[in-house]
XYZ file of C-alpha atoms in Angstrom:
718
model
C -7.275 18.853 40.056
C -10.346 16.615 40.278
C -13.618 18.117 39.377
C -16.746 17.820 41.477
C -18.189 15.278 39.133
C -15.170 13.025 39.525
C -14.793 13.446 43.293
C -18.057 11.690 44.173
C -19.883 8.843 42.505
C -23.329 7.301 42.913
C -21.756 3.843 42.660
C -19.247 4.410 45.457
C -21.167 2.224 47.908
C -20.281 -0.835 45.790
C -16.537 -0.560 46.551
C -16.304 1.588 49.716
C -16.390 -1.360 52.127
C -14.083 -3.683 50.198
C -10.754 -4.725 51.698
C -8.321 -5.312 48.858
C -4.624 -5.016 48.087
C -2.180 -5.763 45.327
C -1.024 -9.339 44.924
C 2.192 -10.019 46.890
C 3.913 -10.991 43.618
C 3.290 -7.578 42.023
C 6.395 -5.452 41.523
C 6.440 -1.689 40.976
C 8.901 0.252 38.796
C 9.068 4.003 38.270
C 9.160 5.464 34.739
C 9.223 8.948 33.205
C 7.158 9.790 30.092
C 7.372 13.280 28.512
C 8.763 14.625 31.795
C 5.912 13.083 33.827
C 6.204 10.272 36.345
C 4.432 6.952 35.853
C 4.531 3.650 37.750
C 4.431 0.228 36.120
C 2.848 -2.677 38.000
C 4.206 -6.058 36.951
C 3.098 -9.498 38.080
C 5.623 -12.077 36.819
C 3.290 -14.864 37.917
C 0.728 -14.108 35.186
C 2.872 -11.750 33.044
C 0.466 -8.818 33.525
C 1.485 -5.149 33.294
C -0.362 -1.995 34.260
C 0.697 1.686 34.186
C -0.410 4.148 36.882
C -0.297 7.886 37.330
C 1.386 9.108 40.563
C -1.932 9.970 42.231
C -3.299 6.512 41.396
C -0.062 4.949 42.623
C -0.378 6.818 45.918
C -3.803 5.266 46.374
C -2.913 1.720 45.261
C 0.179 1.271 47.449
C -1.881 2.148 50.550
C -4.374 -0.654 49.955
C -4.099 -3.388 52.620
C -6.274 -6.334 53.578
C -7.000 -4.717 56.950
C -8.229 -1.393 55.516
C -11.302 -0.558 53.445
C -11.243 1.290 50.185
C -13.164 4.117 51.881
C -10.450 4.548 54.533
C -7.625 4.570 51.984
C -9.414 7.044 49.736
C -10.192 9.371 52.659
C -6.535 9.275 53.729
C -5.374 10.198 50.209
C -7.950 12.982 50.088
C -6.723 14.392 53.416
C -3.048 14.237 52.399
C -3.447 15.502 48.804
C -6.827 17.193 48.415
C -5.934 18.645 45.013
C -4.321 15.548 43.469
C -6.154 12.619 45.063
C -8.224 10.509 42.663
C -11.973 10.979 42.799
C -14.450 8.239 43.585
C -15.204 7.714 39.878
C -11.463 7.366 39.209
C -11.078 4.840 42.032
C -13.964 2.721 40.743
C -12.485 2.679 37.251
C -8.987 1.909 38.586
C -10.144 -0.971 40.795
C -12.179 -2.385 37.923
C -9.156 -2.409 35.628
C -6.899 -3.973 38.273
C -9.614 -6.494 39.085
C -9.904 -7.741 35.522
C -6.104 -7.799 35.215
C -5.931 -10.190 38.215
C -3.630 -7.818 40.095
C -5.860 -7.415 43.188
C -5.901 -9.711 46.229
C -9.084 -10.355 48.242
C -8.609 -11.968 51.665
C -12.002 -13.667 51.588
C -13.052 -17.310 51.115
C -15.034 -16.459 48.002
C -12.013 -14.797 46.433
C -10.774 -18.010 44.778
C -14.110 -18.492 43.057
C -14.149 -14.875 41.917
C -10.560 -15.208 40.797
C -11.512 -18.205 38.679
C -14.510 -16.306 37.343
C -12.295 -13.356 36.384
C -9.868 -15.749 34.740
C -12.728 -17.350 32.811
C -14.056 -13.970 31.659
C -10.567 -12.866 30.706
C -10.119 -16.009 28.613
C -13.465 -15.287 26.968
C -12.308 -11.797 26.082
C -9.045 -13.173 24.720
C -10.963 -15.727 22.628
C -13.324 -13.020 21.400
C -10.366 -10.826 20.463
C -8.834 -13.701 18.510
C -12.069 -14.328 16.628
C -12.340 -10.650 15.729
C -8.684 -10.715 14.618
C -8.960 -13.961 12.700
C -6.276 -12.866 10.246
C -3.743 -12.394 13.099
C -4.357 -15.360 15.440
C -1.521 -16.134 17.913
C -0.865 -19.624 19.285
C 1.732 -19.776 22.134
C 4.033 -22.818 22.039
C 6.926 -22.625 24.571
C 8.852 -20.510 27.084
C 12.236 -19.448 25.587
C 13.609 -17.768 28.749
C 16.078 -20.541 29.666
C 17.305 -20.796 26.069
C 17.902 -17.035 25.953
C 19.839 -17.135 29.231
C 22.172 -19.841 27.945
C 22.758 -18.173 24.570
C 23.108 -14.617 25.875
C 26.908 -14.755 26.421
C 27.414 -15.603 22.741
C 25.349 -12.633 21.502
C 26.199 -10.075 24.162
C 29.149 -8.666 22.229
C 26.903 -8.036 19.196
C 24.528 -5.872 21.240
C 27.156 -3.202 21.821
C 28.764 -0.219 20.035
C 31.107 -2.687 18.323
C 28.102 -4.598 17.047
C 26.555 -1.346 15.762
C 29.731 -0.571 13.780
C 29.732 -4.108 12.354
C 26.048 -3.760 11.413
C 26.594 -0.450 9.625
C 29.612 -1.802 7.726
C 27.834 -4.922 6.487
C 24.638 -3.065 5.544
C 26.560 -0.326 3.699
C 28.564 -2.891 1.723
C 25.380 -4.787 0.835
C 23.705 -1.542 -0.236
C 26.566 -0.856 -2.626
C 26.178 -4.356 -4.088
C 22.480 -3.769 -4.714
C 23.222 -0.461 -6.444
C 25.878 -2.113 -8.623
C 23.447 -4.900 -9.622
C 20.258 -2.836 -9.557
C 19.051 -3.873 -13.026
C 19.386 -7.558 -12.174
C 17.595 -7.103 -8.827
C 14.778 -5.148 -10.469
C 14.264 -7.742 -13.207
C 14.245 -10.654 -10.771
C 11.404 -9.156 -8.708
C 8.987 -9.809 -11.593
C 9.110 -13.544 -10.851
C 8.684 -13.259 -7.090
C 5.117 -14.684 -7.230
C 5.838 -17.248 -9.915
C 4.598 -20.763 -8.961
C 8.116 -22.210 -8.938
C 9.248 -19.470 -6.505
C 6.459 -19.737 -3.910
C 8.279 -22.406 -1.874
C 11.447 -20.272 -1.680
C 9.306 -17.259 -0.780
C 7.655 -19.037 2.141
C 10.893 -20.618 3.411
C 12.546 -17.204 3.311
C 9.548 -15.674 5.094
C 9.660 -18.200 7.951
C 13.429 -17.902 8.277
C 13.555 -14.110 8.310
C 10.591 -13.785 10.697
C 12.072 -16.351 13.105
C 15.288 -14.356 13.281
C 13.164 -11.189 13.575
C 11.458 -12.493 16.728
C 14.720 -13.745 18.241
C 16.147 -10.268 17.631
C 13.387 -8.802 19.829
C 13.980 -11.490 22.453
C 17.765 -11.054 22.715
C 17.610 -7.254 22.921
C 14.880 -7.477 25.558
C 16.948 -9.978 27.539
C 20.060 -7.810 27.132
C 18.410 -4.948 29.042
C 17.080 -7.169 31.824
C 13.670 -8.102 30.460
C 12.200 -11.584 30.378
C 10.572 -13.399 27.472
C 8.249 -16.221 28.468
C 6.160 -16.716 25.346
C 7.040 -17.784 21.836
C 4.661 -19.304 19.347
C 3.061 -19.215 15.940
C 0.947 -16.405 14.520
C -1.423 -17.129 11.641
C -0.874 -13.993 9.553
C -3.583 -14.199 6.869
C -3.645 -17.996 7.508
C 0.144 -18.151 6.969
C 2.062 -19.658 9.943
C 4.768 -17.293 11.207
C 6.670 -17.123 14.519
C 6.018 -14.491 17.209
C 7.234 -13.658 20.737
C 5.975 -11.625 23.702
C 8.323 -8.842 24.834
C 5.885 -6.973 27.067
C 8.456 -7.022 29.881
C 10.211 -4.176 28.035
C 7.343 -1.930 29.167
C 9.011 -1.783 32.566
C 12.295 -0.353 31.194
C 12.908 3.135 32.504
C 14.738 4.309 29.390
C 12.499 4.999 26.416
C 15.487 4.460 24.120
C 15.860 0.922 25.444
C 12.163 0.293 24.845
C 12.426 1.752 21.321
C 15.490 -0.393 20.612
C 13.582 -3.518 21.654
C 10.831 -2.511 19.222
C 13.342 -1.925 16.414
C 15.426 -5.034 17.143
C 13.447 -7.241 14.768
C 13.856 -4.839 11.848
C 17.548 -4.370 12.678
C 17.994 -8.141 12.569
C 16.069 -8.424 9.300
C 18.176 -5.781 7.593
C 21.403 -7.446 8.777
C 20.292 -10.881 7.556
C 19.136 -9.343 4.265
C 22.592 -7.770 3.893
C 24.242 -11.171 4.372
C 21.817 -12.661 1.858
C 22.792 -9.910 -0.596
C 26.410 -11.130 -0.585
C 25.227 -14.676 -1.290
C 22.876 -13.494 -4.050
C 25.524 -11.378 -5.766
C 28.112 -14.167 -5.762
C 25.973 -17.121 -6.854
C 24.448 -18.092 -10.152
C 20.894 -19.232 -10.860
C 19.896 -21.989 -8.488
C 18.244 -22.804 -5.164
C 20.683 -20.839 -2.993
C 20.528 -17.814 -5.298
C 16.698 -17.785 -5.290
C 16.466 -18.242 -1.511
C 18.905 -15.374 -0.916
C 16.938 -13.060 -3.185
C 13.639 -13.951 -1.491
C 15.164 -13.131 1.899
C 16.284 -9.755 0.542
C 12.826 -9.043 -0.864
C 10.897 -10.113 2.240
C 13.119 -8.144 4.612
C 12.638 -4.953 2.610
C 8.913 -5.213 1.760
C 7.646 -6.503 5.120
C 9.763 -3.996 7.041
C 8.467 -1.005 5.088
C 4.801 -2.003 4.698
C 4.142 -3.660 8.059
C 6.818 -3.599 10.767
C 7.937 0.019 10.304
C 4.389 1.332 9.820
C 3.221 3.012 13.063
C -0.464 2.832 12.100
C -0.534 -0.944 12.583
C 0.173 -2.483 15.969
C 3.530 -3.907 14.975
C 7.060 -2.722 15.708
C 6.619 0.786 14.306
C 3.628 1.390 16.596
C 5.566 0.572 19.764
C 8.580 2.572 18.615
C 6.377 5.605 17.959
C 4.682 5.162 21.333
C 8.048 5.120 23.096
C 9.528 8.019 21.142
C 6.438 10.175 21.760
C 6.440 9.080 25.405
C 2.748 8.214 25.120
C 2.206 4.748 26.639
C -0.716 2.619 25.451
C -1.020 4.834 22.391
C -3.803 2.860 20.719
C -5.917 2.499 23.874
C -5.463 6.114 24.907
C -6.278 7.318 21.400
C -9.543 5.360 21.511
C -10.352 6.753 24.962
C -9.564 10.287 23.819
C -11.829 10.038 20.769
C -14.550 8.610 22.991
C -14.081 11.539 25.352
C -14.404 14.018 22.475
C -17.721 12.461 21.447
C -19.077 12.140 24.979
C -18.022 15.571 26.170
C -18.583 17.763 23.118
C -21.343 15.865 21.301
C -23.331 14.000 23.958
C -22.854 16.678 26.636
C -21.399 14.416 29.352
C -19.450 17.024 31.307
C -17.752 14.598 33.692
C -15.881 12.896 30.865
C -12.148 13.510 30.808
C -9.420 12.862 28.281
C -6.337 10.722 28.999
C -4.262 13.422 27.277
C -2.233 15.561 29.633
C -1.679 18.443 27.216
C -3.043 19.921 24.014
C -0.075 18.525 22.074
C -0.706 15.022 23.361
C -4.426 15.369 22.575
C -3.488 16.351 19.019
C -1.282 13.278 18.558
C -3.933 10.987 20.033
C -6.605 12.398 17.716
C -4.434 12.121 14.589
C -3.270 8.616 15.432
C -6.739 7.377 16.327
C -8.310 8.573 13.079
C -5.451 7.568 10.752
C -4.931 4.131 12.312
C -8.639 3.331 11.986
C -8.719 4.336 8.318
C -5.448 2.604 7.504
C -6.545 -0.604 9.226
C -9.660 -0.776 7.065
C -7.597 -0.133 3.925
C -5.025 -2.803 4.820
C -7.639 -5.387 5.745
C -9.555 -4.681 2.525
C -6.343 -5.178 0.538
C -5.610 -8.428 2.386
C -9.141 -9.699 1.744
C -8.836 -8.961 -1.980
C -5.417 -10.634 -2.068
C -6.720 -13.770 -0.354
C -9.862 -13.799 -2.504
C -7.705 -13.728 -5.644
C -6.087 -16.978 -4.512
C -8.886 -18.594 -2.465
C -12.291 -17.091 -3.170
C -14.160 -18.935 -0.407
C -11.618 -17.919 2.242
C -11.836 -14.311 1.068
C -15.630 -14.352 1.329
C -15.439 -15.786 4.866
C -12.941 -13.110 5.896
C -15.110 -10.399 4.349
C -18.151 -11.691 6.251
C -16.231 -11.693 9.520
C -15.033 -8.137 8.915
C -18.581 -6.974 8.128
C -19.808 -8.522 11.375
C -16.931 -7.271 13.547
C -16.721 -3.777 12.013
C -20.382 -3.272 11.170
C -22.899 -5.268 13.201
C -20.946 -5.595 16.456
C -20.184 -1.843 16.803
C -23.839 -1.006 16.041
C -25.015 -3.496 18.672
C -22.568 -2.101 21.235
C -23.668 1.444 20.427
C -27.304 0.527 21.038
C -26.439 -1.098 24.378
C -24.272 1.884 25.314
C -26.978 4.443 24.480
C -29.688 2.508 26.319
C -27.902 1.334 29.486
C -24.694 3.322 30.090
C -24.847 5.175 33.449
C -22.530 7.814 31.985
C -25.438 9.026 29.845
C -27.998 9.025 32.649
C -28.529 12.792 32.395
C -27.893 13.231 28.671
C -29.348 10.022 27.222
C -32.068 11.767 25.202
C -29.529 14.152 23.695
C -27.128 11.307 22.868
C -29.858 9.254 21.193
C -31.119 12.302 19.287
C -27.598 13.151 18.081
C -27.031 9.571 16.898
C -30.385 9.445 15.116
C -29.783 12.798 13.425
C -26.241 11.786 12.477
C -27.411 8.433 11.103
C -30.223 10.105 9.160
C -27.823 12.697 7.761
C -25.350 10.033 6.669
C -28.068 7.889 5.086
C -29.514 10.908 3.284
C -26.063 11.995 2.169
C -25.144 8.554 0.805
C -28.442 7.038 -0.339
C -30.707 9.984 -1.260
C -28.714 13.045 -2.220
C -27.566 12.839 -5.879
C -23.909 13.474 -6.670
C -22.223 13.912 -10.033
C -20.897 10.682 -11.487
C -17.947 10.692 -13.830
C -15.476 8.322 -15.345
C -12.360 9.009 -17.347
C -10.756 7.371 -20.338
C -7.074 7.856 -21.261
C -6.278 8.955 -24.782
C -4.080 11.013 -27.088
C -4.537 14.061 -29.286
C -4.425 13.238 -32.991
C -4.403 15.581 -35.937
C -7.384 15.065 -38.210
C -4.914 14.740 -41.100
C -1.610 13.017 -40.460
C 0.359 10.191 -42.013
C 3.132 7.891 -40.914
C 6.273 8.374 -42.990
C 7.799 5.028 -43.977
C 10.662 4.159 -46.314
C 9.854 2.183 -49.444
C 13.399 0.848 -49.756
C 15.901 -0.354 -47.133
C 19.143 1.480 -46.584
C 21.462 3.490 -44.360
C 20.620 7.117 -43.596
C 23.058 9.172 -45.670
C 21.712 12.741 -45.787
C 19.058 14.610 -43.787
C 17.245 17.225 -45.867
C 14.599 18.413 -43.339
C 15.026 18.793 -39.593
C 12.269 17.693 -37.250
C 9.671 20.358 -36.491
C 9.852 22.238 -39.804
C 6.904 22.669 -42.126
C 7.234 20.793 -45.405
C 5.199 20.610 -48.601
C 4.034 17.488 -50.354
C 6.882 15.980 -52.388
C 9.663 17.685 -50.402
C 12.744 15.569 -49.644
C 13.011 14.588 -45.995
C 16.068 12.336 -45.918
C 18.095 10.182 -48.266
C 19.173 6.603 -47.746
C 22.075 4.773 -49.337
C 22.511 1.108 -50.231
C 25.881 0.035 -51.696
C 24.555 -3.407 -52.569
C 21.811 -1.780 -54.631
C 24.437 0.302 -56.431
C 26.442 -2.846 -57.207
C 23.314 -4.564 -58.522
C 22.578 -1.588 -60.805
C 26.157 -1.612 -62.097
C 25.973 -5.357 -62.705
C 22.592 -5.084 -64.463
C 23.910 -2.205 -66.624
C 26.943 -4.288 -67.617
C 24.677 -7.229 -68.464
C 22.516 -4.954 -70.644
C 25.555 -3.674 -72.548
C 26.757 -7.221 -73.004
C 23.327 -8.293 -74.304
C 23.216 -5.360 -76.739
C 26.600 -6.419 -78.110
C 25.354 -9.993 -78.497
C 22.282 -8.665 -80.316
C 24.446 -6.724 -82.834
C 26.583 -9.795 -83.427
C 23.525 -11.959 -83.990
C 22.139 -9.491 -86.535
C 25.290 -9.923 -88.637
C 26.011 -13.609 -88.207
C 23.317 -15.706 -86.450
C 19.841 -14.337 -86.930
C 18.347 -17.441 -85.338
C 19.667 -16.323 -81.909
C 17.874 -12.960 -81.974
C 14.700 -14.087 -80.193
C 16.435 -15.488 -77.047
C 18.684 -12.454 -76.889
C 15.679 -10.110 -77.221
C 13.914 -11.866 -74.293
C 17.041 -11.664 -72.190
C 17.299 -7.945 -72.928
C 13.677 -7.419 -71.894
C 14.295 -9.233 -68.600
C 17.404 -7.174 -67.911
C 15.558 -3.939 -68.738
C 12.754 -4.905 -66.357
C 15.216 -5.707 -63.606
C 17.132 -2.503 -64.198
C 13.912 -0.499 -64.081
C 13.009 -2.088 -60.756
C 16.470 -1.345 -59.394
C 16.211 2.270 -60.551
C 12.841 2.561 -58.844
C 14.314 1.178 -55.620
C 17.173 3.642 -55.957
C 14.760 6.558 -56.336
C 12.843 5.262 -53.325
C 15.954 5.822 -51.228
C 14.931 9.480 -51.241
C 12.139 9.688 -48.596
C 9.682 12.426 -49.522
C 6.690 14.045 -47.852
C 3.330 12.800 -49.085
C 1.378 15.497 -47.264
C 1.952 19.124 -46.444
C 2.404 19.750 -42.748
C 4.856 19.610 -39.863
C 7.600 17.004 -40.173
C 7.945 15.220 -36.804
C 10.940 12.957 -36.184
C 12.537 13.927 -32.839
C 15.616 11.667 -33.069
C 16.405 12.309 -36.738
C 19.677 14.108 -36.057
C 21.112 10.906 -34.557
C 20.084 8.688 -37.459
C 22.998 9.237 -39.875
C 24.485 5.824 -40.565
C 21.449 3.971 -39.142
C 20.005 1.076 -41.110
C 16.240 1.066 -41.752
C 14.352 -1.971 -43.005
C 11.774 -1.412 -45.703
C 8.502 -0.169 -44.213
C 10.052 1.249 -41.012
C 8.177 4.144 -39.426
C 10.584 7.059 -39.677
C 8.329 9.867 -38.509
C 5.046 11.639 -39.043
C 3.752 14.556 -41.039
C 1.028 16.332 -39.141
C -1.386 18.867 -40.529
C -2.411 21.094 -37.608
C -5.665 22.274 -39.108
C -8.026 20.232 -36.907
C -7.658 17.746 -34.061
C -9.490 14.816 -32.535
C -8.999 12.913 -29.298
C -8.615 9.139 -29.490
C -9.487 7.484 -26.164
C -9.790 3.908 -24.905
C -12.543 2.761 -22.523
C -12.173 -0.427 -20.500
C -14.801 -3.151 -20.628
C -16.018 -2.503 -17.071
C -16.954 1.092 -17.982
C -18.163 0.395 -21.507
C -21.767 -0.160 -20.354
C -22.059 3.543 -19.495
C -21.262 4.410 -23.110
C -24.359 2.722 -24.477
C -27.003 3.335 -21.791
C -27.736 6.916 -22.857
C -26.789 8.479 -19.506
C -23.863 10.568 -20.761
C -24.657 14.236 -20.176
C -21.350 15.895 -20.980
C -18.025 15.023 -22.569
C -14.838 17.079 -22.289
C -11.110 16.642 -22.636
C -8.270 17.549 -20.306
C -4.687 17.554 -21.544
C -1.872 16.566 -19.197
C 0.066 19.634 -18.124
C -2.957 21.875 -18.728
C -5.534 20.044 -16.632
C -7.047 23.228 -15.266
C -8.649 23.918 -18.664
C -11.325 21.759 -20.254
C -11.653 21.356 -24.005
C -15.196 21.150 -25.337
C -16.108 18.159 -27.485
C -18.192 19.003 -30.546
C -19.081 15.378 -31.219
C -17.797 11.911 -30.476
C -18.023 8.520 -32.120
C -17.864 5.139 -30.405
C -16.366 2.286 -32.429
C -18.968 -0.433 -31.734
C -16.574 -3.373 -31.506
C -13.710 -4.298 -29.226
C -10.111 -3.603 -30.130
C -6.754 -4.749 -28.808
C -4.257 -2.359 -30.453
C -3.765 0.953 -28.618
C -3.773 4.151 -30.684
C -0.487 5.155 -29.065
C 2.183 3.403 -27.019
C 2.002 6.334 -24.573
C -1.267 4.886 -23.230
C 0.274 1.524 -22.261
C 2.498 0.546 -19.367
C 5.610 0.527 -21.550
C 5.030 4.195 -22.411
C 4.143 5.237 -18.861
C 0.354 5.038 -19.359
C -2.258 3.290 -17.247
C -3.553 0.689 -19.712
C -2.194 -2.819 -19.162
C -0.032 -3.699 -22.163
C 1.432 -7.060 -23.072
C 5.052 -7.456 -22.004
C 5.667 -9.668 -25.054
C 4.847 -6.861 -27.503
C 7.922 -4.734 -28.134
C 5.880 -1.925 -29.691
C 3.835 -1.421 -26.507
C 0.588 -1.265 -28.509
C -0.896 -4.683 -27.657
C -3.380 -4.329 -24.766
C -3.853 -7.166 -22.293
C -7.649 -6.812 -22.326
C -9.936 -5.700 -25.176
C -11.262 -2.154 -25.053
C -13.596 0.214 -26.870
C -12.189 3.170 -28.801
C -13.761 6.618 -28.994
C -12.984 9.455 -31.408
C -13.922 12.901 -30.081
C -13.700 16.065 -32.189
C -12.215 18.662 -29.847
C -12.437 22.417 -30.157
C -9.362 24.593 -29.511
C -9.393 26.764 -26.387
C -7.303 29.844 -25.525
C -4.097 28.953 -23.745
C -4.252 25.235 -24.603
C -1.587 24.029 -27.018
C -2.776 21.122 -29.137
C 0.007 18.945 -30.439
C -0.273 15.613 -32.132
C 0.560 12.855 -29.646
C -0.132 14.749 -26.398
C -1.919 12.526 -23.905
C -4.799 13.372 -21.613
C -8.175 12.179 -20.367
C -11.622 12.109 -21.922
C -14.025 12.834 -19.064
C -17.639 11.645 -19.225
C -20.238 13.199 -16.939
C -23.234 10.936 -16.266
C -26.606 11.556 -14.676
C -26.275 12.320 -10.944
C -26.691 9.368 -8.576
C -26.420 8.895 -4.791
C -22.973 7.843 -3.644
C -24.262 4.554 -2.285
C -25.568 3.546 -5.714
C -22.289 4.584 -7.351
C -20.255 2.539 -4.857
C -22.549 -0.459 -5.279
C -22.125 -0.242 -9.061
C -18.330 -0.161 -8.757
C -18.396 -3.035 -6.256
C -20.422 -5.163 -8.682
C -17.941 -4.319 -11.429
C -15.109 -5.400 -9.125
C -16.771 -8.748 -8.424
C -17.522 -9.302 -12.113
C -14.050 -8.412 -13.367
C -11.946 -10.099 -10.688
C -14.076 -13.064 -9.630
C -16.695 -13.418 -12.419
C -19.526 -13.229 -9.853
């Protein structure tokens, strides 16, 4: 029911005497959304669509060139006093139809005004393209005749039989991927390699072309028309696109949702076919192209097309399934209504939501889509800047202007000139000033704690690596892992049959030499000296062999806990000399060994550290006090533990060429912190955690600026 504020308007005199009607080419189709009736106006001449509520439809269909707007509105008010649109609603409705070129004026000046509206509309389209520079669309041709001719060949695929065929092919391809999962996972590492970029782009163009034709054929199958196909510059990358807005007139929401999902359905089917080619071909051009098609179809579908927060396929599917047409526009209008009505005090504002549930969905979508759009665009800008720094800077500047300066300028114009705020302008301006001052104070004045964290591991103050001094096979295990041992205790025994043979051979040589020495004493005394030297050499060799044999018994060199988790599986395993077999840890005192990246190293030496504490993974709710810490004043490249690198599941970038996982990609600074035990916290050698540094409080704006400068320095050397 219209409210008093909506029934009458001070601007009514501007439209009351106009004689207008819909263009003769406009067609009307009835639709049902969420159990409510809507009407879709469609003008095939200019491919314009517009949705109307029943009360607005009742008003619009009564417009004729021989009747004024005042007469039509009065008739609707007499027939439906509770449901007729108010004067403010009529003004807004006529304005929207006017700019959509759906109204007909039977006046000589109408052609000039029509051209003026067309010119302004083109200006708005151009402005929208400039603000969406990363998603520019360039129409090329009308594919309607081509779709009509090809439809008989594809009609059987868009049927239950086609759905069964699709499921069968996709399921079989999924099984192939599972069977060759290791190969598929390894091949993804070279997806951005220079020699693969051409295959990646060819696959992208091919899969996206079929994606758009999938939309077009499904739309044509249900009676829609497709009159625009062209090229979209997605982050300056040419890709095909098509216009399927005629599906808006479909009465069935499932048909509209299927048109939205048709591109992804086509992509998945083509990716399944490419999977068969990939699995049955060896390294080569065809194999690489098939894999790139598989990768593109999966990544682009999940990150972009299926995501409802971006205005791609997932957005339109969600809009149809929720039965909320124009989801993005209505969400923006609803959020504007919330601000105007509840913050600025404009009581005549109304929400496009028809229920509390719909208002909830509009609010959630409006907020999340705005945040997600900023995140995605920021990621795209960083990606482009990594490849082309100048292009990234230009895109960043455009985003700052379109998302920062332009909205501020529009807000100023809105607060100073909008007739909607005629009675509450002072309140609106005061609220904005207070809000802006609060935000500035919150970000630029109010100090907030500043912290940064460094990954590390717990180390016993006394521990040694147990290594074998002689090579051999593990023969006997004398101490299980986890037991406490004393210095000199036997841990395990190795065996080496070749060493035994060498000892037997050296012993036989010694006995032979002794016999030769006895013979020389009786018969040839001149040969005694060479024989004596040979005996000394054999004795030295035999002593060395005996030492190596004794070294086959691996003993503890420190009292503590013997740690070798996999020792029970080592019987029969060969160990080279110097292999790390395990550790002996003395749990008397502990320290925390952490690594600090170069970008955060400056905070270590500027004297702003106020507090240092340690948190152990699995017991992060308890902080361990640090008695003292020591910074190693030179850069290092070897991690204190493989658990800190990527190979061990850590967050420090480790070289893929280093099998030990200890070689870091970038140099770092190492810190040793003496930690104090705390009740309930179990300290074990090798447990990982974080060393948390608390710095002097700073405003958030200064902290963000510092991190932004670090980003520019590290990624772009600016």
